[in-house]
């Protein structure tokens, strides 16, 4: 949710300010809001409007972004490129867009770095648990989970970045739901910049990118998700950065551990602040899968700014990574 920066008590997270990002700041600019539905959720933008921005053209460009992401990467759309790849015979090369390459490359990097806690080829497991486009009427058996794991996994994907193509080995099925929404947030932010809007706040389904400042000189304040008020609020000054949250606080225990094939039970809400929403999205998913001790070690090792709310022994425990603590304005 977009925060009211005046409420107390509060903890404020203030990332480093980039003076170069303050160009074209206009104290007298109008703040404009647009929003709608996409990708099974809601999108919203708020920006300081330049005098020459044409709202109709901007809206058309935004719709093209959403249509492109869905056409490329939706596992819910039967006619998407991703769905076609999943239906194809293993071993075939498939041409993909530059954006698809970027998302897959980041997915594979996070998969390798997290030891498979994030996996862009988890589609078979997602389908078995009923979190895909086809409804199921029972829980999967142990044998079905084992079969889904054996035939898939990120190591079964081969990406040719230079040639903009990908192929699957075995029965690996792509599912980019842990990163595609973050990518869409970044794409939307870039479209605003292309229309001369450098001071902006972009959201899709609770994942945000903030650029520049508000006309009143404040940053774009965003409050981290804190289900049930189980921890003191944290508000982030989104200046040239992004934040994404993963967990089971909205949809129930739907986050599947690709390494075991079963949903995780400990991750209530894990928020990651990063340079891009795509990276924040993927790392929030990966850290939600990792057990708390693993998650803490991974976040500290990689210098990730993380606030995690996890269940331990019947209670909710908050953990802040060293990188996030360093940003808290006392």
mmCIF file of C-alpha atoms in Angstrom:
data_model
loop_
_atom_site.group_PDB
_atom_site.id
_atom_site.type_symbol
_atom_site.label_atom_id
_atom_site.label_comp_id
_atom_site.label_asym_id
_atom_site.label_seq_id
_atom_site.Cartn_x
_atom_site.Cartn_y
_atom_site.Cartn_z
ATOM 1 C CA UNK A 1 0.000 0.000 0.000
ATOM 2 C CA UNK A 2 1.062 3.585 -0.545
ATOM 3 C CA UNK A 3 1.916 5.061 2.821
ATOM 4 C CA UNK A 4 1.043 8.268 4.611
ATOM 5 C CA UNK A 5 4.510 9.412 5.771
ATOM 6 C CA UNK A 6 3.107 11.376 8.737
ATOM 7 C CA UNK A 7 1.858 8.447 10.823
ATOM 8 C CA UNK A 8 3.762 7.357 13.970
ATOM 9 C CA UNK A 9 5.336 5.274 15.411
ATOM 10 C CA UNK A 10 7.308 4.215 12.393
ATOM 11 C CA UNK A 11 10.663 3.034 11.104
ATOM 12 C CA UNK A 12 11.879 4.821 8.009
ATOM 13 C CA UNK A 13 14.142 3.186 5.438
ATOM 14 C CA UNK A 14 15.997 5.737 3.326
ATOM 15 C CA UNK A 15 18.216 4.368 0.529
ATOM 16 C CA UNK A 16 21.017 6.580 -0.801
ATOM 17 C CA UNK A 17 19.797 9.607 -2.749
ATOM 18 C CA UNK A 18 21.072 9.994 -6.310
ATOM 19 C CA UNK A 19 21.335 13.733 -7.061
ATOM 20 C CA UNK A 20 21.296 13.062 -10.811
ATOM 21 C CA UNK A 21 17.791 11.616 -10.470
ATOM 22 C CA UNK A 22 16.474 14.970 -9.245
ATOM 23 C CA UNK A 23 16.722 16.632 -12.652
ATOM 24 C CA UNK A 24 13.463 17.972 -14.095
ATOM 25 C CA UNK A 25 11.946 18.100 -10.626
ATOM 26 C CA UNK A 26 9.127 20.655 -10.686
ATOM 27 C CA UNK A 27 7.575 21.889 -7.456
ATOM 28 C CA UNK A 28 4.464 23.034 -9.349
ATOM 29 C CA UNK A 29 3.847 19.776 -11.251
ATOM 30 C CA UNK A 30 0.462 18.091 -10.953
ATOM 31 C CA UNK A 31 0.348 14.644 -9.351
ATOM 32 C CA UNK A 32 -1.613 12.331 -11.638
ATOM 33 C CA UNK A 33 -2.958 8.839 -10.946
ATOM 34 C CA UNK A 34 -3.882 6.069 -13.373
ATOM 35 C CA UNK A 35 -4.779 2.467 -12.659
ATOM 36 C CA UNK A 36 -6.580 -0.636 -13.809
ATOM 37 C CA UNK A 37 -6.512 -4.423 -13.923
ATOM 38 C CA UNK A 38 -3.849 -6.689 -15.408
ATOM 39 C CA UNK A 39 -2.201 -10.082 -14.870
ATOM 40 C CA UNK A 40 -4.868 -11.141 -12.381
ATOM 41 C CA UNK A 41 -4.257 -8.136 -10.121
ATOM 42 C CA UNK A 42 -4.335 -4.314 -10.114
ATOM 43 C CA UNK A 43 -1.845 -1.771 -11.403
ATOM 44 C CA UNK A 44 -1.397 1.827 -10.344
ATOM 45 C CA UNK A 45 0.892 4.683 -11.318
ATOM 46 C CA UNK A 46 1.324 8.067 -9.649
ATOM 47 C CA UNK A 47 3.560 10.664 -11.213
ATOM 48 C CA UNK A 48 4.512 14.317 -11.400
ATOM 49 C CA UNK A 49 3.103 15.219 -14.820
ATOM 50 C CA UNK A 50 5.208 17.244 -17.276
ATOM 51 C CA UNK A 51 3.236 19.877 -19.165
ATOM 52 C CA UNK A 52 3.577 18.040 -22.466
ATOM 53 C CA UNK A 53 2.502 14.541 -21.392
ATOM 54 C CA UNK A 54 -0.440 13.157 -23.391
ATOM 55 C CA UNK A 55 -2.415 10.859 -21.106
ATOM 56 C CA UNK A 56 -4.125 8.966 -23.923
ATOM 57 C CA UNK A 57 -0.843 8.051 -25.593
ATOM 58 C CA UNK A 58 0.690 7.077 -22.275
ATOM 59 C CA UNK A 59 -2.261 4.832 -21.469
ATOM 60 C CA UNK A 60 -2.016 3.146 -24.880
ATOM 61 C CA UNK A 61 1.689 2.493 -24.311
ATOM 62 C CA UNK A 62 0.946 1.012 -20.878
ATOM 63 C CA UNK A 63 -1.617 -1.350 -22.356
ATOM 64 C CA UNK A 64 0.924 -2.479 -24.959
ATOM 65 C CA UNK A 65 3.377 -3.313 -22.159
ATOM 66 C CA UNK A 66 0.834 -5.502 -20.386
ATOM 67 C CA UNK A 67 -0.248 -7.182 -23.618
ATOM 68 C CA UNK A 68 3.387 -7.934 -24.462
ATOM 69 C CA UNK A 69 4.201 -9.441 -21.061
ATOM 70 C CA UNK A 70 1.079 -11.637 -21.142
ATOM 71 C CA UNK A 71 1.690 -12.696 -24.741
ATOM 72 C CA UNK A 72 5.272 -13.649 -23.893
ATOM 73 C CA UNK A 73 5.237 -15.044 -20.369
ATOM 74 C CA UNK A 74 1.772 -15.919 -19.065
ATOM 75 C CA UNK A 75 1.236 -19.556 -18.128
ATOM 76 C CA UNK A 76 -2.468 -18.726 -17.818
ATOM 77 C CA UNK A 77 -2.831 -17.694 -21.469
ATOM 78 C CA UNK A 78 -2.966 -20.758 -23.710
ATOM 79 C CA UNK A 79 -1.754 -18.736 -26.703
ATOM 80 C CA UNK A 80 1.291 -17.207 -24.965
ATOM 81 C CA UNK A 81 4.832 -17.927 -26.087
ATOM 82 C CA UNK A 82 5.551 -19.587 -22.760
ATOM 83 C CA UNK A 83 2.548 -21.933 -23.128
ATOM 84 C CA UNK A 84 3.655 -22.865 -26.638
ATOM 85 C CA UNK A 85 7.142 -23.694 -25.358
ATOM 86 C CA UNK A 86 5.674 -25.855 -22.593
ATOM 87 C CA UNK A 87 3.580 -27.791 -25.132
ATOM 88 C CA UNK A 88 6.484 -28.406 -27.485
ATOM 89 C CA UNK A 89 8.696 -31.472 -27.732
ATOM 90 C CA UNK A 90 11.808 -31.369 -25.526
ATOM 91 C CA UNK A 91 14.980 -30.341 -27.315
ATOM 92 C CA UNK A 92 13.408 -27.859 -29.737
ATOM 93 C CA UNK A 93 14.806 -24.323 -29.887
ATOM 94 C CA UNK A 94 12.281 -21.483 -29.536
ATOM 95 C CA UNK A 95 12.826 -17.862 -30.529
ATOM 96 C CA UNK A 96 11.914 -15.439 -27.752
ATOM 97 C CA UNK A 97 11.832 -11.667 -27.348
ATOM 98 C CA UNK A 98 14.611 -9.588 -25.824
ATOM 99 C CA UNK A 99 12.403 -9.057 -22.750
ATOM 100 C CA UNK A 100 11.819 -12.797 -22.406
ATOM 101 C CA UNK A 101 15.592 -13.355 -22.614
ATOM 102 C CA UNK A 102 16.177 -10.771 -19.888
ATOM 103 C CA UNK A 103 13.655 -12.393 -17.569
ATOM 104 C CA UNK A 104 14.964 -15.908 -18.172
ATOM 105 C CA UNK A 105 18.574 -14.825 -17.710
ATOM 106 C CA UNK A 106 17.780 -13.215 -14.346
ATOM 107 C CA UNK A 107 15.693 -16.257 -13.376
ATOM 108 C CA UNK A 108 18.567 -18.627 -14.050
ATOM 109 C CA UNK A 109 21.035 -16.401 -12.206
ATOM 110 C CA UNK A 110 18.845 -16.308 -9.085
ATOM 111 C CA UNK A 111 18.142 -20.038 -9.385
ATOM 112 C CA UNK A 112 21.869 -20.806 -9.389
ATOM 113 C CA UNK A 113 22.676 -18.311 -6.617
ATOM 114 C CA UNK A 114 19.871 -19.594 -4.366
ATOM 115 C CA UNK A 115 20.623 -23.282 -4.846
ATOM 116 C CA UNK A 116 17.345 -23.805 -6.687
ATOM 117 C CA UNK A 117 15.099 -22.110 -4.123
ATOM 118 C CA UNK A 118 13.940 -19.991 -7.053
ATOM 119 C CA UNK A 119 13.125 -22.046 -10.140
ATOM 120 C CA UNK A 120 11.670 -20.778 -13.446
ATOM 121 C CA UNK A 121 10.901 -24.382 -14.492
ATOM 122 C CA UNK A 122 8.583 -25.232 -11.623
ATOM 123 C CA UNK A 123 5.478 -25.409 -13.837
ATOM 124 C CA UNK A 124 4.795 -29.117 -13.396
ATOM 125 C CA UNK A 125 4.799 -28.810 -9.605
ATOM 126 C CA UNK A 126 2.624 -25.696 -9.714
ATOM 127 C CA UNK A 127 0.110 -27.594 -11.862
ATOM 128 C CA UNK A 128 0.096 -30.605 -9.545
ATOM 129 C CA UNK A 129 -0.731 -28.409 -6.558
ATOM 130 C CA UNK A 130 -3.560 -26.660 -8.439
ATOM 131 C CA UNK A 131 -1.935 -23.230 -8.647
ATOM 132 C CA UNK A 132 -1.930 -23.170 -12.443
ATOM 133 C CA UNK A 133 -4.699 -22.516 -14.968
ATOM 134 C CA UNK A 134 -6.211 -26.028 -14.653
ATOM 135 C CA UNK A 135 -8.156 -26.773 -11.473
ATOM 136 C CA UNK A 136 -7.427 -29.967 -9.521
ATOM 137 C CA UNK A 137 -9.765 -31.810 -7.180
ATOM 138 C CA UNK A 138 -7.205 -33.434 -4.884
ATOM 139 C CA UNK A 139 -3.746 -32.987 -3.440
ATOM 140 C CA UNK A 140 -0.858 -34.596 -5.328
ATOM 141 C CA UNK A 141 0.537 -37.930 -4.203
ATOM 142 C CA UNK A 142 4.124 -38.455 -3.141
ATOM 143 C CA UNK A 143 4.805 -40.260 -6.424
ATOM 144 C CA UNK A 144 3.284 -37.442 -8.493
ATOM 145 C CA UNK A 145 5.411 -34.857 -6.708
ATOM 146 C CA UNK A 146 8.520 -36.948 -7.243
ATOM 147 C CA UNK A 147 7.713 -37.358 -10.947
ATOM 148 C CA UNK A 148 7.143 -33.621 -11.396
ATOM 149 C CA UNK A 149 10.470 -32.843 -9.739
ATOM 150 C CA UNK A 150 12.354 -35.498 -11.694
ATOM 151 C CA UNK A 151 11.179 -34.206 -15.075
ATOM 152 C CA UNK A 152 11.725 -30.518 -14.465
ATOM 153 C CA UNK A 153 13.962 -27.980 -12.815
ATOM 154 C CA UNK A 154 15.967 -24.979 -13.965
ATOM 155 C CA UNK A 155 18.969 -27.075 -14.985
ATOM 156 C CA UNK A 156 16.810 -28.508 -17.776
ATOM 157 C CA UNK A 157 16.639 -25.075 -19.458
ATOM 158 C CA UNK A 158 19.192 -23.892 -22.002
ATOM 159 C CA UNK A 159 19.218 -20.201 -22.846
ATOM 160 C CA UNK A 160 21.038 -18.812 -25.871
ATOM 161 C CA UNK A 161 21.162 -15.116 -25.019
ATOM 162 C CA UNK A 162 22.939 -14.013 -28.189
ATOM 163 C CA UNK A 163 20.493 -15.910 -30.372
ATOM 164 C CA UNK A 164 17.403 -14.954 -28.325
ATOM 165 C CA UNK A 165 16.228 -18.530 -28.014
ATOM 166 C CA UNK A 166 15.564 -21.175 -25.374
ATOM 167 C CA UNK A 167 15.000 -24.900 -25.245
ATOM 168 C CA UNK A 168 13.880 -27.395 -22.654
ATOM 169 C CA UNK A 169 15.547 -30.692 -21.934
ATOM 170 C CA UNK A 170 13.272 -33.334 -20.487
ATOM 171 C CA UNK A 171 9.795 -32.309 -19.395
ATOM 172 C CA UNK A 172 10.701 -29.007 -17.693
ATOM 173 C CA UNK A 173 7.772 -26.573 -17.819
ATOM 174 C CA UNK A 174 8.303 -22.851 -17.537
ATOM 175 C CA UNK A 175 6.494 -20.843 -14.879
ATOM 176 C CA UNK A 176 7.681 -17.244 -14.501
ATOM 177 C CA UNK A 177 5.033 -16.124 -12.010
ATOM 178 C CA UNK A 178 7.771 -15.485 -9.435
ATOM 179 C CA UNK A 179 9.443 -12.826 -11.597
ATOM 180 C CA UNK A 180 7.198 -11.704 -14.489
ATOM 181 C CA UNK A 181 5.202 -9.239 -12.410
ATOM 182 C CA UNK A 182 8.383 -7.541 -11.233
ATOM 183 C CA UNK A 183 9.559 -7.368 -14.845
ATOM 184 C CA UNK A 184 6.252 -5.737 -15.805
ATOM 185 C CA UNK A 185 6.743 -3.094 -13.093
ATOM 186 C CA UNK A 186 10.184 -2.264 -14.503
ATOM 187 C CA UNK A 187 8.827 -2.113 -18.052
ATOM 188 C CA UNK A 188 6.042 0.202 -16.939
ATOM 189 C CA UNK A 189 8.544 2.497 -15.235
ATOM 190 C CA UNK A 190 10.631 2.620 -18.422
ATOM 191 C CA UNK A 191 7.570 3.549 -20.474
ATOM 192 C CA UNK A 192 6.924 6.489 -18.151
ATOM 193 C CA UNK A 193 10.527 7.631 -18.569
ATOM 194 C CA UNK A 194 10.160 7.372 -22.363
ATOM 195 C CA UNK A 195 7.189 9.744 -22.050
ATOM 196 C CA UNK A 196 9.287 12.252 -20.116
ATOM 197 C CA UNK A 197 8.034 11.213 -16.673
ATOM 198 C CA UNK A 198 11.084 10.804 -14.445
ATOM 199 C CA UNK A 199 9.340 11.367 -11.077
ATOM 200 C CA UNK A 200 7.038 8.414 -10.578
ATOM 201 C CA UNK A 201 5.703 5.612 -8.429
ATOM 202 C CA UNK A 202 4.671 2.400 -10.208
ATOM 203 C CA UNK A 203 2.848 -0.570 -8.670
ATOM 204 C CA UNK A 204 1.515 -3.900 -9.868
ATOM 205 C CA UNK A 205 -0.049 -6.109 -7.218
ATOM 206 C CA UNK A 206 1.978 -4.724 -4.325
ATOM 207 C CA UNK A 207 5.336 -4.552 -6.092
ATOM 208 C CA UNK A 208 6.744 -1.067 -6.556
ATOM 209 C CA UNK A 209 9.331 1.033 -8.337
ATOM 210 C CA UNK A 210 9.943 4.642 -7.299
ATOM 211 C CA UNK A 211 11.875 7.245 -9.273
ATOM 212 C CA UNK A 212 12.791 10.821 -8.378
ATOM 213 C CA UNK A 213 10.679 12.844 -5.928
ATOM 214 C CA UNK A 214 7.143 14.025 -5.373
ATOM 215 C CA UNK A 215 6.489 17.677 -6.252
ATOM 216 C CA UNK A 216 6.412 18.552 -2.542
ATOM 217 C CA UNK A 217 10.028 17.373 -2.228
ATOM 218 C CA UNK A 218 9.259 14.146 -0.366
ATOM 219 C CA UNK A 219 10.265 10.769 -1.768
ATOM 220 C CA UNK A 220 7.614 8.263 -2.771
ATOM 221 C CA UNK A 221 6.851 6.560 0.543
ATOM 222 C CA UNK A 222 5.709 2.932 0.500
ATOM 223 C CA UNK A 223 4.875 0.797 3.510
ATOM 224 C CA UNK A 224 6.090 -2.786 3.661
ATOM 225 C CA UNK A 225 3.390 -5.408 4.026
ATOM 226 C CA UNK A 226 2.925 -6.249 7.714
ATOM 227 C CA UNK A 227 0.029 -8.742 7.992
ATOM 228 C CA UNK A 228 -2.018 -8.359 11.138
ATOM 229 C CA UNK A 229 0.252 -5.633 12.500
ATOM 230 C CA UNK A 230 2.646 -8.294 13.807
ATOM 231 C CA UNK A 231 5.620 -5.908 13.684
ATOM 232 C CA UNK A 232 6.214 -2.179 13.810
ATOM 233 C CA UNK A 233 5.551 -0.542 10.419
ATOM 234 C CA UNK A 234 8.412 0.110 8.034
ATOM 235 C CA UNK A 235 8.174 2.818 5.383
ATOM 236 C CA UNK A 236 10.587 2.941 2.508
ATOM 237 C CA UNK A 237 11.600 6.032 0.577
ATOM 238 C CA UNK A 238 11.469 4.556 -2.921
ATOM 239 C CA UNK A 239 14.077 6.614 -4.724
ATOM 240 C CA UNK A 240 15.617 4.901 -7.744
ATOM 241 C CA UNK A 241 14.795 1.483 -6.326
ATOM 242 C CA UNK A 242 12.117 -1.173 -6.091
ATOM 243 C CA UNK A 243 10.489 -3.376 -3.473
ATOM 244 C CA UNK A 244 8.693 -6.706 -3.761
ATOM 245 C CA UNK A 245 7.077 -8.939 -1.142
ATOM 246 C CA UNK A 246 6.474 -12.677 -1.243
ATOM 247 C CA UNK A 247 4.781 -15.010 1.219
ATOM 248 C CA UNK A 248 1.447 -16.572 2.076
ATOM 249 C CA UNK A 249 -0.255 -13.606 3.735
ATOM 250 C CA UNK A 250 -2.679 -13.105 0.795
ATOM 251 C CA UNK A 251 -3.176 -16.372 -1.093
ATOM 252 C CA UNK A 252 -2.380 -18.966 1.552
ATOM 253 C CA UNK A 253 0.536 -21.383 1.431
ATOM 254 C CA UNK A 254 1.077 -21.390 -2.322
ATOM 255 C CA UNK A 255 4.876 -20.895 -2.368
ATOM 256 C CA UNK A 256 6.376 -24.234 -3.390
ATOM 257 C CA UNK A 257 9.903 -25.278 -2.514
ATOM 258 C CA UNK A 258 11.269 -26.619 -5.829
ATOM 259 C CA UNK A 259 13.841 -28.643 -3.905
ATOM 260 C CA UNK A 260 11.210 -30.711 -2.050
ATOM 261 C CA UNK A 261 8.075 -30.242 -4.146
ATOM 262 C CA UNK A 262 5.986 -29.116 -1.168
ATOM 263 C CA UNK A 263 4.594 -25.688 -0.136
ATOM 264 C CA UNK A 264 6.553 -23.879 2.556
ATOM 265 C CA UNK A 265 4.863 -23.092 5.858
ATOM 266 C CA UNK A 266 7.215 -20.593 7.501
ATOM 267 C CA UNK A 267 7.163 -17.549 5.184
ATOM 268 C CA UNK A 268 4.482 -15.040 6.141
ATOM 269 C CA UNK A 269 5.955 -12.047 4.271
ATOM 270 C CA UNK A 270 9.452 -11.482 2.901
ATOM 271 C CA UNK A 271 10.197 -8.044 1.402
ATOM 272 C CA UNK A 272 13.276 -7.235 -0.678
ATOM 273 C CA UNK A 273 14.502 -3.793 -1.748
ATOM 274 C CA UNK A 274 16.595 -3.922 -4.909
ATOM 275 C CA UNK A 275 17.639 -1.859 -7.913
ATOM 276 C CA UNK A 276 14.908 -3.452 -10.066
ATOM 277 C CA UNK A 277 11.493 -4.902 -9.323
ATOM 278 C CA UNK A 278 12.380 -7.976 -11.363
ATOM 279 C CA UNK A 279 15.347 -8.821 -9.114
ATOM 280 C CA UNK A 280 13.384 -7.905 -5.978
ATOM 281 C CA UNK A 281 10.536 -10.188 -7.085
ATOM 282 C CA UNK A 282 12.785 -13.164 -7.781
ATOM 283 C CA UNK A 283 14.797 -12.778 -4.575
ATOM 284 C CA UNK A 284 11.665 -12.325 -2.449
ATOM 285 C CA UNK A 285 10.411 -15.640 -3.831
ATOM 286 C CA UNK A 286 13.736 -17.401 -3.299
ATOM 287 C CA UNK A 287 14.166 -16.141 0.263
ATOM 288 C CA UNK A 288 10.583 -17.125 1.116
ATOM 289 C CA UNK A 289 11.451 -20.703 0.190
ATOM 290 C CA UNK A 290 14.674 -20.868 2.189
ATOM 291 C CA UNK A 291 14.412 -21.829 5.845
ATOM 292 C CA UNK A 292 14.959 -18.814 8.149
ATOM 293 C CA UNK A 293 18.594 -19.612 8.952
ATOM 294 C CA UNK A 294 19.389 -20.218 5.262
ATOM 295 C CA UNK A 295 17.529 -17.059 4.300
ATOM 296 C CA UNK A 296 19.455 -14.915 6.773
ATOM 297 C CA UNK A 297 22.802 -16.291 5.627
ATOM 298 C CA UNK A 298 21.942 -15.841 1.944
ATOM 299 C CA UNK A 299 20.663 -12.262 2.392
ATOM 300 C CA UNK A 300 23.699 -11.257 4.448
ATOM 301 C CA UNK A 301 26.139 -12.933 2.063
ATOM 302 C CA UNK A 302 24.687 -11.164 -0.980
ATOM 303 C CA UNK A 303 24.093 -7.811 0.720
ATOM 304 C CA UNK A 304 20.344 -7.907 0.109
ATOM 305 C CA UNK A 305 18.058 -5.439 1.885
ATOM 306 C CA UNK A 306 15.417 -7.732 3.425
ATOM 307 C CA UNK A 307 12.642 -7.576 6.020
ATOM 308 C CA UNK A 308 11.305 -11.064 6.773
ATOM 309 C CA UNK A 309 8.319 -12.095 8.856
ATOM 310 C CA UNK A 310 8.504 -15.834 9.495
ATOM 311 C CA UNK A 311 6.644 -18.323 11.666
ATOM 312 C CA UNK A 312 8.700 -20.020 14.317
ATOM 313 C CA UNK A 313 7.359 -22.165 17.150
ATOM 314 C CA UNK A 314 3.858 -20.709 16.916
ATOM 315 C CA UNK A 315 4.834 -17.042 16.734
ATOM 316 C CA UNK A 316 5.818 -14.523 14.072
ATOM 317 C CA UNK A 317 9.448 -13.392 14.164
ATOM 318 C CA UNK A 318 10.779 -10.328 12.354
ATOM 319 C CA UNK A 319 14.293 -10.248 10.921
ATOM 320 C CA UNK A 320 16.055 -7.315 9.241
ATOM 321 C CA UNK A 321 19.131 -7.919 7.119
ATOM 322 C CA UNK A 322 22.300 -5.898 7.794
ATOM 323 C CA UNK A 323 21.851 -4.063 4.478
ATOM 324 C CA UNK A 324 18.343 -2.969 5.465
ATOM 325 C CA UNK A 325 19.389 -1.970 8.995
ATOM 326 C CA UNK A 326 22.015 0.291 7.467
ATOM 327 C CA UNK A 327 19.264 2.208 5.656
ATOM 328 C CA UNK A 328 17.042 2.820 8.687
ATOM 329 C CA UNK A 329 16.913 6.477 9.638
ATOM 330 C CA UNK A 330 16.983 6.641 13.428
#
